[in-house]
Every structure is written in structure tokens, then in C-alpha cells.
Short mmCIF file of C-alpha atoms in Angstrom, two decimals:
data_model
loop_
_atom_site.label_atom_id
_atom_site.label_comp_id
_atom_site.label_asym_id
_atom_site.label_seq_id
_atom_site.Cartn_x
_atom_site.Cartn_y
_atom_site.Cartn_z
CA SER A 295 -49.81 -104.92 -114.36
CA ALA A 296 -48.90 -108.46 -115.38
CA PHE A 297 -51.86 -108.57 -117.78
CA GLU A 298 -50.84 -105.35 -119.49
CA TRP A 299 -47.28 -106.62 -119.77
CA VAL A 300 -48.47 -109.73 -121.60
CA ALA A 301 -50.74 -107.70 -123.89
CA ARG A 302 -47.90 -105.38 -124.81
CA ARG A 303 -45.50 -108.25 -125.45
CA VAL A 304 -47.98 -109.97 -127.76
CA VAL A 305 -48.58 -106.77 -129.74
CA GLN A 306 -44.86 -106.14 -129.93
CA GLU A 307 -44.29 -109.58 -131.46
CA LEU A 308 -47.29 -109.82 -133.76
CA ASP A 309 -47.87 -106.23 -134.83
CA HIS A 310 -44.78 -104.22 -134.00
CA GLY A 311 -45.26 -100.67 -135.25
CA GLY A 312 -48.79 -101.50 -136.37
CA ASP A 313 -52.10 -100.19 -135.13
CA LEU A 314 -53.17 -102.98 -132.77
CA ILE A 315 -53.91 -101.43 -129.38
CA PRO A 316 -52.99 -103.40 -126.23
CA VAL A 317 -55.77 -103.74 -123.64
CA THR A 318 -54.61 -102.28 -120.35
CA SER A 319 -56.64 -104.28 -117.85
CA LEU A 320 -58.19 -107.70 -117.59
CA GLN A 321 -61.33 -106.12 -116.16
CA SER A 322 -61.99 -104.10 -119.32
CA SER A 323 -60.94 -106.89 -121.70
CA THR A 324 -64.45 -108.06 -122.52
CA GLY A 325 -65.52 -104.58 -123.64
CA PHE A 326 -63.31 -104.76 -126.72
CA LYS A 327 -64.98 -107.64 -128.60
CA PRO A 328 -65.46 -107.34 -132.38
CA TYR A 329 -68.33 -104.96 -133.25
CA CYS A 330 -68.14 -103.25 -129.83
CA LEU A 331 -68.16 -99.46 -129.91
CA VAL A 332 -65.43 -97.49 -128.20
CA VAL A 333 -64.59 -93.82 -127.79
CA ARG A 334 -61.16 -92.33 -127.62
CA LYS A 335 -60.60 -90.23 -124.53
CA PRO A 336 -58.76 -87.08 -125.56
CA SER A 337 -55.34 -86.65 -124.06
CA GLY A 338 -54.50 -83.34 -122.46
CA SER A 339 -50.85 -83.86 -123.20
CA TRP A 340 -48.52 -84.23 -126.12
CA PHE A 341 -46.72 -86.92 -124.14
CA TRP A 342 -49.27 -89.63 -123.50
CA LYS A 343 -51.66 -91.04 -126.04
CA PRO A 344 -55.44 -90.87 -125.92
CA ARG A 345 -57.05 -93.89 -124.28
CA TYR A 346 -59.84 -95.99 -125.73
CA LYS A 347 -62.85 -96.61 -123.52
CA HIS A 348 -65.66 -99.05 -124.24
CA ILE A 349 -69.20 -97.75 -123.96
CA SER A 350 -71.15 -100.99 -123.46
CA LEU A 351 -72.69 -100.75 -126.92
CA SER A 352 -72.20 -102.86 -130.02
CA ILE A 353 -72.72 -101.77 -133.61
CA LYS A 354 -75.70 -104.13 -133.56
CA ASP A 355 -77.32 -101.91 -130.92
CA ILE A 356 -77.40 -98.94 -133.27
CA LEU A 357 -78.48 -100.75 -136.46
CA GLU A 358 -81.91 -102.11 -137.32
CA PRO A 359 -81.97 -105.72 -136.12
CA ASP A 360 -83.35 -107.47 -139.19
CA ALA A 361 -80.38 -109.21 -140.77
CA PRO A 362 -78.49 -112.41 -139.95
CA GLU A 363 -75.48 -112.16 -137.67
CA PRO A 364 -72.33 -111.65 -139.74
CA VAL A 365 -69.53 -114.16 -139.16
CA LEU A 366 -66.00 -113.35 -138.06
CA GLN A 367 -62.78 -114.48 -139.72
CA HIS A 368 -60.39 -116.55 -137.60
CA GLY A 369 -56.60 -116.18 -137.84
CA GLY A 370 -53.80 -118.11 -136.17
CA PRO A 371 -53.35 -119.57 -133.67
CA PHE A 372 -50.06 -117.84 -133.01
CA HIS A 373 -47.80 -119.52 -130.53
CA ILE A 374 -45.63 -117.16 -128.54
CA HIS A 375 -42.73 -118.68 -126.69
CA ASP A 376 -40.74 -116.54 -124.31
CA THR A 377 -37.46 -117.71 -122.85
CA VAL A 378 -35.86 -116.25 -119.77
CA ASP A 379 -32.33 -117.03 -118.63
CA GLY A 380 -32.53 -115.89 -115.04
CA GLN A 381 -31.26 -112.37 -115.66
CA LEU A 382 -32.83 -110.96 -118.80
CA ARG A 383 -35.19 -112.24 -121.43
CA THR A 384 -33.10 -113.52 -124.29
CA SER A 385 -35.39 -114.63 -127.04
CA VAL A 386 -38.93 -114.52 -128.28
CA GLU A 387 -40.26 -116.74 -131.03
CA VAL A 388 -43.58 -116.55 -132.78
CA ALA A 389 -44.79 -119.54 -134.75
CA VAL A 390 -47.75 -119.70 -137.10
CA PRO A 391 -49.00 -123.24 -137.81
CA GLY A 392 -48.14 -124.27 -141.36
CA GLN A 393 -45.85 -121.31 -141.89
CA GLY A 394 -43.01 -121.97 -139.49
CA LYS A 395 -41.47 -119.29 -137.34
CA VAL A 396 -42.14 -115.73 -138.37
CA ALA A 397 -39.87 -114.06 -135.87
CA GLY A 398 -36.73 -115.72 -134.67
CA GLY A 399 -35.29 -115.90 -131.21
CA ALA A 400 -31.65 -116.35 -130.43
CA SER A 401 -30.71 -118.35 -127.39
CA VAL A 402 -32.47 -120.97 -125.33
CA SER A 403 -32.20 -121.23 -121.61
CA ASP A 404 -33.23 -123.97 -119.21
CA SER A 405 -34.08 -121.69 -116.30
CA SER A 406 -37.51 -120.50 -117.44
CA SER A 407 -39.60 -121.16 -120.52
CA THR A 408 -42.95 -119.59 -121.27
CA SER A 409 -45.71 -120.16 -123.75
CA LEU A 410 -48.95 -118.56 -124.90
CA ASN A 411 -51.40 -119.30 -127.73
CA VAL A 412 -53.43 -116.47 -129.22
CA PHE A 413 -55.69 -116.22 -132.25
CA SER A 414 -57.24 -113.33 -134.11
CA LEU A 415 -60.87 -112.62 -134.88
CA SER A 416 -61.64 -110.00 -137.47
CA VAL A 417 -64.48 -108.56 -139.49
CA GLY A 418 -63.70 -108.87 -143.21
CA PRO A 419 -63.98 -105.74 -145.38
CA ASN A 420 -66.73 -107.38 -147.44
CA THR A 421 -68.68 -108.09 -144.28
CA TRP A 422 -68.74 -104.40 -143.49
CA GLN A 423 -70.00 -103.58 -146.94
CA ALA A 424 -72.77 -106.14 -146.77
CA LEU A 425 -73.68 -105.25 -143.19
CA LEU A 426 -74.06 -101.57 -143.90
CA GLN A 427 -76.02 -102.11 -147.12
CA GLU A 428 -78.55 -104.41 -145.48
CA ARG A 429 -78.99 -102.68 -142.17
CA HIS A 430 -79.72 -99.07 -141.45
CA LEU A 431 -79.34 -96.83 -138.43
CA ARG A 432 -81.94 -97.47 -135.77
CA GLN A 433 -84.29 -94.57 -135.05
CA PRO A 434 -84.54 -92.81 -132.70
CA GLU A 435 -80.80 -92.59 -132.13
CA HIS A 436 -79.51 -94.44 -129.05
CA ARG A 437 -79.27 -92.17 -126.02
CA ILE A 438 -75.54 -92.82 -125.57
CA LEU A 439 -74.93 -91.80 -129.17
CA GLN A 440 -76.92 -88.61 -128.59
CA GLN A 441 -74.68 -87.78 -125.65
CA LEU A 442 -71.55 -88.47 -127.64
CA ARG A 443 -72.90 -86.36 -130.49
CA CYS A 444 -73.36 -83.43 -128.04
CA ARG A 445 -69.79 -83.81 -126.91
CA GLY A 446 -68.46 -84.21 -130.44
CA ASP A 447 -66.62 -87.38 -129.47
CA ASN A 448 -65.52 -89.71 -132.23
CA VAL A 449 -66.89 -93.25 -132.04
CA TYR A 450 -64.95 -96.28 -133.23
CA VAL A 451 -65.90 -99.90 -133.84
CA VAL A 452 -63.65 -102.83 -132.98
CA THR A 453 -62.73 -104.62 -136.23
CA GLU A 454 -60.14 -107.13 -135.04
CA VAL A 455 -58.98 -108.65 -131.76
CA LEU A 456 -56.25 -110.93 -130.46
CA GLN A 457 -57.61 -113.42 -127.93
CA THR A 458 -56.03 -116.01 -125.69
CA GLN A 459 -56.81 -119.56 -126.75
CA LYS A 460 -56.39 -121.20 -123.34
CA GLU A 461 -56.36 -120.04 -119.77
CA VAL A 462 -52.92 -118.78 -118.83
CA GLU A 463 -51.48 -118.07 -115.42
CA VAL A 464 -49.07 -115.15 -115.50
CA THR A 465 -46.55 -114.84 -112.73
CA ARG A 466 -44.25 -111.89 -112.37
CA THR A 467 -41.30 -112.93 -110.29
CA TYR A 468 -38.69 -110.61 -108.87
CA ARG A 469 -35.25 -111.63 -107.68
CA ARG A 470 -33.46 -109.68 -105.04
CA GLU A 471 -30.25 -109.50 -107.02
CA GLY A 472 -31.60 -109.44 -110.54
CA SER A 473 -34.10 -107.93 -112.93
CA GLY A 474 -37.84 -108.52 -112.96
CA LEU A 475 -38.82 -111.71 -114.70
CA VAL A 476 -42.10 -112.73 -116.21
CA SER A 477 -43.24 -116.26 -116.78
CA LEU A 478 -46.43 -117.65 -118.20
CA ALA A 479 -47.76 -121.04 -117.24
CA GLY A 480 -50.53 -122.50 -119.38
CA ALA A 481 -51.70 -126.02 -119.94
CA MET A 482 -49.07 -126.53 -122.64
CA CYS A 483 -46.10 -124.93 -121.02
CA LEU A 484 -43.25 -125.81 -118.76
CA GLN A 485 -42.04 -123.47 -116.10
CA GLY A 486 -38.77 -123.72 -114.31
CA GLU A 487 -37.53 -121.27 -111.74
CA GLY A 488 -34.47 -121.04 -109.58
CA GLU A 489 -34.96 -121.49 -105.86
CA GLY A 490 -33.80 -119.35 -103.01
CA HIS A 491 -33.60 -116.06 -104.85
CA LEU A 492 -37.20 -114.99 -105.01
CA SER A 493 -38.57 -112.20 -102.92
CA GLN A 494 -41.85 -111.27 -104.55
CA LYS A 495 -44.40 -112.90 -106.85
CA LYS A 496 -47.53 -111.55 -108.49
CA THR A 497 -49.86 -113.94 -110.25
CA VAL A 498 -52.89 -113.31 -112.44
CA THR A 499 -54.95 -115.89 -114.30
CA ILE A 500 -55.99 -114.78 -117.77
CA PRO A 501 -59.05 -116.80 -118.84
CA SER A 502 -59.29 -118.29 -122.31
CA GLY A 503 -60.93 -115.89 -124.75
CA SER A 504 -59.54 -112.80 -123.03
CA ILE A 505 -58.88 -109.98 -125.45
CA LEU A 506 -55.29 -108.80 -125.36
CA ALA A 507 -55.38 -106.26 -128.18
CA PHE A 508 -57.79 -104.74 -130.66
CA ARG A 509 -57.94 -102.71 -133.85
CA VAL A 510 -60.59 -100.08 -134.59
CA ALA A 511 -62.25 -98.27 -137.49
CA LEU A 512 -63.92 -94.88 -137.32
CA LEU A 513 -67.70 -94.67 -137.58
CA VAL A 514 -69.12 -91.77 -139.54
CA ILE A 515 -72.76 -91.21 -138.63
CA GLN A 516 -74.79 -89.01 -140.94
CA SER A 517 -78.03 -90.02 -142.64
CA ASP A 518 -76.43 -93.46 -142.94
CA LEU A 519 -73.54 -95.19 -141.29
CA GLU A 520 -70.05 -95.50 -142.74
CA VAL A 521 -67.13 -97.49 -141.40
CA ILE A 522 -63.80 -95.88 -142.25
CA LEU A 523 -61.01 -98.43 -141.93
CA PHE A 524 -58.28 -95.89 -142.68
CA PRO A 525 -59.57 -92.52 -141.44
CA ASP A 526 -57.72 -89.29 -141.95
CA LYS A 527 -57.42 -86.78 -139.14
CA LYS A 528 -60.19 -84.54 -140.49
CA GLN A 529 -62.88 -87.20 -140.49
CA LYS A 530 -65.30 -87.07 -137.57
CA THR A 531 -68.10 -89.35 -136.43
CA PHE A 532 -70.61 -86.55 -136.12
CA GLN A 533 -71.06 -83.52 -138.32
CA PRO A 534 -69.78 -80.39 -136.58
CA PRO A 535 -72.48 -77.94 -135.44
CA PRO A 536 -73.47 -75.23 -137.94
CA THR A 537 -71.21 -72.18 -138.19
CA GLY A 538 -71.97 -69.60 -135.56
CA TYR A 539 -72.96 -72.15 -132.91
CA ARG A 540 -70.70 -72.06 -129.89
CA PRO A 541 -71.09 -74.51 -127.08
CA PHE A 542 -70.34 -73.31 -123.58
CA SER A 543 -66.70 -72.29 -123.54
CA SER A 544 -64.79 -73.35 -126.55
CA LYS A 545 -61.89 -74.16 -124.29
CA GLY A 546 -59.28 -72.41 -126.35
CA SER A 547 -61.08 -69.10 -126.02
CA TRP A 548 -60.61 -68.90 -122.29
CA TRP A 549 -56.86 -69.22 -122.63
CA MET A 550 -56.78 -66.68 -125.40
CA ASP B 205 -58.41 -77.07 -131.63
CA LEU B 206 -60.73 -77.53 -128.68
CA SER B 207 -58.69 -80.30 -127.13
CA MET B 208 -56.76 -79.81 -123.96
CA LYS B 209 -53.61 -79.70 -126.02
CA GLY B 210 -54.94 -76.58 -127.67
CA CYS B 211 -55.60 -75.01 -124.26
CA ILE B 212 -52.19 -75.75 -122.93
CA GLY B 213 -50.58 -74.71 -126.17
CA ASN B 214 -52.36 -71.37 -126.30
CA PHE B 215 -51.56 -70.61 -122.72
CA TRP B 216 -47.99 -71.72 -122.94
CA THR B 217 -46.77 -68.94 -125.17
CA ASP B 218 -49.21 -66.21 -124.22
CA GLY B 219 -51.71 -66.83 -126.93
CA VAL B 220 -49.46 -68.19 -129.64
CA PRO B 221 -50.35 -71.81 -130.37
CA VAL B 222 -47.38 -73.91 -129.62
CA ASN B 223 -48.31 -76.91 -131.76
CA GLY B 224 -45.43 -76.43 -134.14
CA THR B 225 -42.76 -76.10 -131.50
CA VAL B 226 -43.38 -78.98 -129.09
CA THR B 227 -40.35 -81.21 -128.83
CA GLU B 228 -40.95 -84.80 -127.85
CA ASP B 229 -38.29 -84.96 -125.21
CA PHE B 230 -37.89 -84.23 -121.52
CA GLN B 231 -37.54 -80.47 -122.10
CA GLY B 232 -40.86 -80.48 -123.95
CA LEU B 233 -42.58 -82.47 -121.21
CA ARG B 234 -41.14 -80.29 -118.47
CA ALA B 235 -42.29 -77.15 -120.26
CA GLU B 236 -45.81 -78.55 -120.67
CA VAL B 237 -46.00 -79.55 -117.02
CA GLU B 238 -44.66 -76.17 -115.89
CA VAL B 239 -47.51 -74.40 -117.69
CA VAL B 240 -50.07 -76.37 -115.70
CA SER B 241 -48.02 -76.15 -112.55
CA LYS B 242 -47.97 -72.36 -112.73
CA GLU B 243 -51.76 -72.34 -112.91
CA LEU B 244 -51.98 -74.49 -109.80
CA ALA B 245 -49.46 -72.25 -108.05
CA LEU B 246 -51.87 -69.33 -108.44
CA MET B 247 -54.60 -71.13 -106.53
CA ASP B 248 -55.50 -70.17 -103.01
CA GLY B 249 -53.73 -72.32 -100.39
CA GLN B 250 -56.93 -73.56 -98.81
CA LEU B 251 -58.32 -74.53 -102.20
CA CYS B 252 -55.12 -76.45 -102.95
CA ARG B 253 -55.51 -78.34 -99.66
CA LEU B 254 -59.13 -79.20 -100.43
CA LEU B 255 -58.24 -80.35 -103.93
CA LEU B 256 -55.35 -82.43 -102.68
CA GLU B 257 -57.49 -84.07 -99.99
CA GLY B 258 -60.17 -84.89 -102.56
CA LEU B 259 -57.62 -86.26 -105.01
CA GLU B 260 -55.99 -88.37 -102.30
CA ARG B 261 -59.34 -89.95 -101.56
CA GLY B 262 -59.98 -90.33 -105.29
CA LEU B 263 -56.66 -92.12 -105.75
CA ARG B 264 -57.98 -94.85 -103.47
CA ASP B 265 -61.05 -95.24 -105.70
CA GLN B 266 -60.30 -95.49 -109.41
CA LEU B 267 -63.94 -95.31 -110.44
CA ALA B 268 -64.30 -92.01 -108.60
CA LEU B 269 -61.28 -90.64 -110.39
CA GLN B 270 -62.65 -91.66 -113.76
CA ALA B 271 -66.09 -90.28 -112.97
CA LEU B 272 -64.53 -86.96 -112.00
CA GLU B 273 -62.51 -86.76 -115.22
CA GLU B 274 -65.63 -87.62 -117.19
CA ALA B 275 -67.71 -84.94 -115.43
CA LEU B 276 -65.08 -82.26 -115.92
CA GLU B 277 -64.64 -83.07 -119.60
CA GLN B 278 -68.37 -82.93 -120.05
CA GLY B 279 -68.55 -79.63 -118.17
CA LEU B 280 -65.81 -78.15 -120.31
CA SER B 281 -67.62 -79.05 -123.49
CA SER B 282 -71.28 -78.61 -122.70
CA GLY B 283 -72.05 -76.47 -119.68
CA PRO B 284 -73.29 -77.08 -116.13
CA VAL B 285 -72.08 -80.19 -114.32
CA GLU B 286 -74.21 -82.49 -112.21
CA PRO B 287 -73.12 -82.94 -108.57
CA LEU B 288 -71.21 -86.14 -107.78
CA ASP B 289 -70.98 -88.13 -104.55
CA GLY B 290 -67.89 -89.05 -102.57
CA PRO B 291 -64.35 -87.91 -103.31
CA ALA B 292 -65.18 -87.00 -106.92
CA GLY B 293 -67.92 -84.70 -105.64
CA ALA B 294 -65.57 -83.09 -103.13
CA VAL B 295 -63.09 -82.17 -105.87
CA LEU B 296 -65.84 -81.08 -108.26
CA ASP B 297 -67.31 -78.75 -105.65
CA CYS B 298 -63.97 -76.91 -105.53
CA LEU B 299 -64.18 -76.22 -109.24
CA VAL B 300 -67.74 -74.99 -109.83
CA LEU B 301 -69.67 -71.78 -109.37
CA PRO B 302 -73.09 -71.83 -107.64
CA SER B 303 -74.58 -72.09 -111.15
CA ARG B 304 -72.71 -75.42 -111.49
CA MET B 305 -70.60 -73.93 -114.29
CA LEU B 306 -66.94 -74.84 -114.12
CA VAL B 307 -64.33 -72.24 -113.26
CA LEU B 308 -62.10 -72.87 -116.25
CA GLU B 309 -58.91 -71.54 -114.65
CA LEU B 310 -59.29 -74.26 -112.04
CA ALA B 311 -60.86 -77.04 -114.07
CA VAL B 312 -58.41 -77.14 -116.98
CA PRO B 313 -55.28 -77.88 -114.90
CA VAL B 314 -57.20 -80.42 -112.83
CA VAL B 315 -58.40 -82.21 -115.99
CA TYR B 316 -54.79 -82.36 -117.14
CA LEU B 317 -53.73 -83.88 -113.82
CA LEU B 318 -56.60 -86.39 -113.92
CA GLY B 319 -55.59 -87.41 -117.43
CA ALA B 320 -52.11 -88.16 -116.15
CA LEU B 321 -53.38 -90.00 -113.06
CA ASN B 322 -55.84 -92.08 -115.06
CA THR B 323 -52.98 -93.28 -117.27
CA LEU B 324 -51.39 -94.89 -114.19
CA SER B 325 -52.23 -98.17 -112.45
CA LYS B 326 -53.97 -98.79 -109.16
CA ALA B 327 -50.66 -99.76 -107.53
CA GLN B 328 -49.16 -96.46 -108.65
CA HIS B 329 -52.15 -94.57 -107.26
CA GLN B 330 -51.60 -96.15 -103.85
CA LEU B 331 -47.94 -95.21 -103.92
CA LEU B 332 -48.77 -91.64 -104.89
CA VAL B 333 -51.07 -91.38 -101.88
CA GLU B 334 -48.26 -92.63 -99.66
CA ALA B 335 -45.83 -90.18 -101.25
CA VAL B 336 -48.23 -87.30 -100.53
CA GLU B 337 -48.59 -88.41 -96.92
CA LEU B 338 -44.87 -88.99 -96.40
CA LYS B 339 -43.94 -85.82 -98.34
CA THR B 340 -41.66 -87.76 -100.68
CA LEU B 341 -43.16 -86.56 -103.96
CA SER B 342 -40.26 -84.29 -104.86
CA ARG B 343 -37.74 -87.08 -104.32
CA GLN B 344 -39.63 -89.41 -106.65
CA LEU B 345 -40.07 -86.56 -109.11
CA GLU B 346 -36.34 -85.99 -109.25
CA LEU B 347 -35.69 -89.66 -109.95
CA VAL B 348 -38.32 -89.97 -112.69
CA GLY B 349 -37.19 -86.67 -114.25
CA SER B 350 -33.58 -87.84 -114.30
CA LEU B 351 -34.61 -91.12 -115.92
CA LEU B 352 -36.63 -89.34 -118.63
CA GLU B 353 -33.78 -86.97 -119.33
CA LYS B 354 -31.21 -89.74 -119.65
CA SER B 355 -33.35 -92.07 -121.72
CA ALA B 356 -33.46 -89.79 -124.76
CA PRO B 357 -34.18 -90.59 -127.51
CA TRP B 358 -37.27 -92.25 -126.07
CA GLN B 359 -37.89 -94.25 -129.24
CA LYS B 360 -34.84 -96.43 -128.62
CA CYS B 361 -34.23 -99.09 -125.98
CA SER B 362 -31.36 -98.32 -123.63
CA THR B 363 -29.96 -99.38 -120.29
CA LEU B 364 -29.41 -96.59 -117.78
CA SER B 365 -27.64 -96.53 -114.48
CA LEU B 366 -29.31 -94.59 -111.71
CA PRO B 367 -27.27 -92.08 -109.71
CA PRO B 368 -26.92 -93.16 -106.05
CA GLU B 369 -27.80 -89.68 -104.78
CA LEU B 370 -31.32 -90.15 -106.14
CA LEU B 371 -31.75 -93.50 -104.40
CA LYS B 372 -31.20 -92.41 -100.82
CA SER B 373 -34.66 -93.59 -99.82
CA GLY B 374 -33.79 -97.08 -101.03
CA TRP B 375 -33.86 -99.12 -104.21
CA GLY B 376 -35.20 -102.65 -104.34
CA VAL B 377 -38.24 -104.65 -105.31
CA GLU B 378 -40.33 -103.37 -102.45
CA THR B 379 -39.36 -99.70 -102.52
CA PRO B 380 -41.89 -97.17 -103.87
CA ALA B 381 -39.53 -95.84 -106.56
CA TRP B 382 -39.00 -99.36 -107.92
CA VAL B 383 -42.70 -100.21 -108.03
CA LEU B 384 -43.66 -96.84 -109.56
CA LEU B 385 -41.25 -97.43 -112.46
CA GLU B 386 -41.79 -101.16 -112.76
CA GLU B 387 -45.54 -100.58 -113.11
CA CYS B 388 -44.75 -98.44 -116.18
CA GLY B 389 -43.39 -101.56 -117.89
CA LEU B 390 -39.70 -100.90 -117.30
CA GLU B 391 -37.30 -103.69 -116.39
CA LEU B 392 -35.21 -102.82 -113.36
CA ARG B 393 -32.07 -104.23 -111.74
CA GLU B 394 -31.18 -103.86 -108.15
CA ASP B 395 -27.44 -104.10 -107.89
CA PRO B 396 -26.04 -102.01 -109.45
CA PRO B 397 -29.20 -99.89 -109.87
CA HIS B 398 -30.21 -99.99 -113.53
CA VAL B 399 -33.29 -99.31 -115.61
CA HIS B 400 -33.84 -100.88 -119.00
CA TRP B 401 -35.74 -98.22 -121.00
CA GLU B 402 -38.54 -99.50 -123.24
CA PRO B 403 -40.08 -97.08 -125.77
CA GLN B 404 -43.52 -98.50 -124.95
CA ALA B 405 -43.19 -97.24 -121.39
CA GLN B 406 -42.95 -93.61 -122.52
CA ASP B 407 -46.62 -92.68 -122.06
CA CYS B 408 -46.77 -94.09 -118.56
CA VAL B 409 -43.45 -92.64 -117.36
CA CYS B 410 -44.37 -89.20 -118.73
CA ALA B 411 -47.77 -89.39 -117.01
CA LEU B 412 -46.02 -90.43 -113.80
CA TYR B 413 -43.70 -87.44 -114.04
CA ALA B 414 -46.64 -85.05 -114.60
CA SER B 415 -48.60 -86.59 -111.71
CA LEU B 416 -45.67 -86.29 -109.31
CA ALA B 417 -44.96 -82.70 -110.38
CA LEU B 418 -48.54 -81.47 -110.07
CA LEU B 419 -49.34 -83.29 -106.82
CA SER B 420 -46.10 -81.83 -105.51
CA GLU B 421 -47.25 -78.36 -106.54
CA LEU B 422 -50.58 -78.85 -104.79
CA SER B 423 -48.76 -80.06 -101.66
CA GLN B 424 -46.65 -76.91 -101.35
CA GLU B 425 -47.21 -75.26 -98.00
#
């Protein structure tokens, strides 16, 4: 989709090779706000990654509600400018105010020019420490957490997001004789397109404040709550059941 | 390892976990898909038809598809499954015993297929339904397989030309093959037919290949 394309492009420019996760649909974008809880759907394949799914719960829903709301740190805005020359995209530039360009583009074309402003919102490491010292797990445990505990699913909390600063209209334009082109048209941007070559257009409007990408930390829920910013593969949200307990069909056993 | 990967791995080499030997290339993907495909091939013809009909209806309703995947995953980890309405219910009913326990031999391959389908977009779902109806799955499968084979190593960008013999059903912005690949995030060119491979498209193209292969297996007469 056009939205997913934009999200991927932004992640590629701002966090290439990092652990920011692009949001795949505009519809689910609001579910990935800071402090929201998400689960990672297991993948049945070695060839496609597990997907994150929001569960309509925030960390505030599982903690005792008697502390002031912690603030978020703002970063950016980052200005992403994408230039298209009518055949293939030729350059992408990312500029951070006060720091100049952080990634350079090469050529400039007058056929199509695109622009997008995003900023980051993140929970500082000290905020986590303070939050977890002052607030404790709500009892009884939330029903959704109970279900996830039964399934042994890991639960993650969103710690950072990239959001659009202004509404942006994204148009994917296809030329009969050429490659697919993407252009963004926001309040601050110019858009120029050739005439007479277009055969198909798809447009989506991304509202301001839409989340394009997010970063997560693992929650470990025992007697208290821990937020693990850099989890290792062995760490789990819920303690495994005692030895000897076997849920219906440990799946591997059937195959064996 | 109770994940699906563990299941497939164990089954793949007759009980020997395969985790150490998976290669992240087209041969590895094809081998993984063949394991699941063989399981589907053992199913009764009428059951295959019922499953395919249910999945076709599910592909028109993304929420149903997700609900079905959710229910099957829950059933695989914690026992009896609750009945579902609509297309999800129709597929689920093919996979449970009267006690509402899942028949694992049936449920595991279907969960794998649903995982692949749920990685794809709504537009791709619609095109898969059309491909089932028009019996063009194998043609699309051949094209996507060829692309995955040629684009190795997947971690690097590359530009690939597409062989004309795989484009007999047409190649252009409105053709199904174009849209199926374009929705994966690949940049395409019409004349001459080219695909610009992006490493980020790997997950989606692999899921598309698996979906085409397994729907094709279910469609076998």
C-alpha cells in the first residue's frame, strides 16, 4: 500500500538497519502510540518475520493509576525530501534542523519533488525507571494479560514512534512506459508531474500525527514489572509453567 | 521450540530438527513450502474443496482471516476452539473433531498458509481469489518463483529482467502479476519487463510464493 511504502521509506532513511518497525497500515497506526502494548505474532516460516499486533491496552492499564502521567521526549522534526526524475527515484535527503543534512542525495530533477516532515516521540530510560518504581502492577491481572499468559505470548511496550507532523497526501502514480512512481504532496511541498503518460493513480491521505514506525521493549511480568530495552532471546514476558506441565499438544510432539 | 518453525522443522527431516540447516534462499523457501504442500496433498479431495471455498471467502474479508488464524493458534496452544461465524467458521469446522479439538495434521499446514496470507495486502487477497477462480495460480507461482530465484542474494538490491515466456498472460500496470509484485514494494518497469529487487520486499514476496503454492495445491483436482 502507499502508506506502507512511505513508512518503509522513512525507516530506511532514518534508521536503516536499526530496530524501528514500519507500520503496515494506516488503519492500525493509532494502536502503536508510546506506552501501548503489542504482541508479536509468531511466524510459521523462516522466510517472513513475525508481525506485531496491538492489543488495545496501554501500560497504564496494567499499572496502579496513582502517579502523574510521565512526559515524552520529542525529537526532530526530520524533513524527508524525495526527488523523482520521471523514471526512477534518484535522490533522498534527510535534514535535521540545526544539524544540516544527515544523508545526502545526488541529483535533483524538476519532474517531481516530494516532501514529508516527521518527528519522534520516545520514553526516556529514566522515565521507565521512575515509572516502574512508583507504580505497581494492578491486581487482579487484566483479563487480556491472563489470556496472553495462558498462551505464553511475549508482550512488548512501544517506547518510541515516528509520527507525521502535517497531513500528507500520498499519490502512487504509474506510467504506461515507465516504473512506478511515488509522490507526496503536503502543505509545504511542490508536486510536478508529466502529462499524457499516466494510466493509474492511487491516493491516500495520511493525517498529521499518524505513526509510521515504532520501537518496542519487552515486558517481563513477575511479581513486579520490568521493561527490558535490549532483551535476549531467552527472556520471556511470563514465567514458563512448572516442569511436568504440558498444555494440550506441545506442537512439536505431534510431528515427532 | 513450540513455534510453527519447530513443527515444520521436525517434520521436514523426519524428526530431525532442521534449524541448523535452513538456507535463506529460494531453495530453502521451496523446501519449506514443499513440506507443508505434501501435508495438504494427503488431504481428502472433498476436504480440500471445502477448505479452499472457505479460504476464498475469507480472502474477501480480512478480519475473518485474522480471526481464523487467531483461533487456530489458540487451539494449537491451549485446547478446544470456540466456533466462529462466517467463512472463518466454515474453515474451522473442517479442522476440528466433535470435541472441538483441532486435528493437528490439518490445522498446522492451514496455520502456515494463513500466516503467509495475512502477510499480504487486501489487494493481493483479491487477486489471489481471482487467480483461484481463473485457475492461474500456477502461472503466477512460476513467475514469483523465478523472481525469487534470480534475485539472490536477497539482501542486495538488483534489477532483474523477466523472461517473456512467464509473461504470456500480460505484463503492465493493470495485470494481476504486476499488482501482486508491486504490492510487495517492488518497483517494476513495463517495457522491457524489469523488476527492481528491494531487500525489504523479501518477507512479502516469500509469503506470496508460499500462498500461491499452497492455494495451488488445494486447487488440484
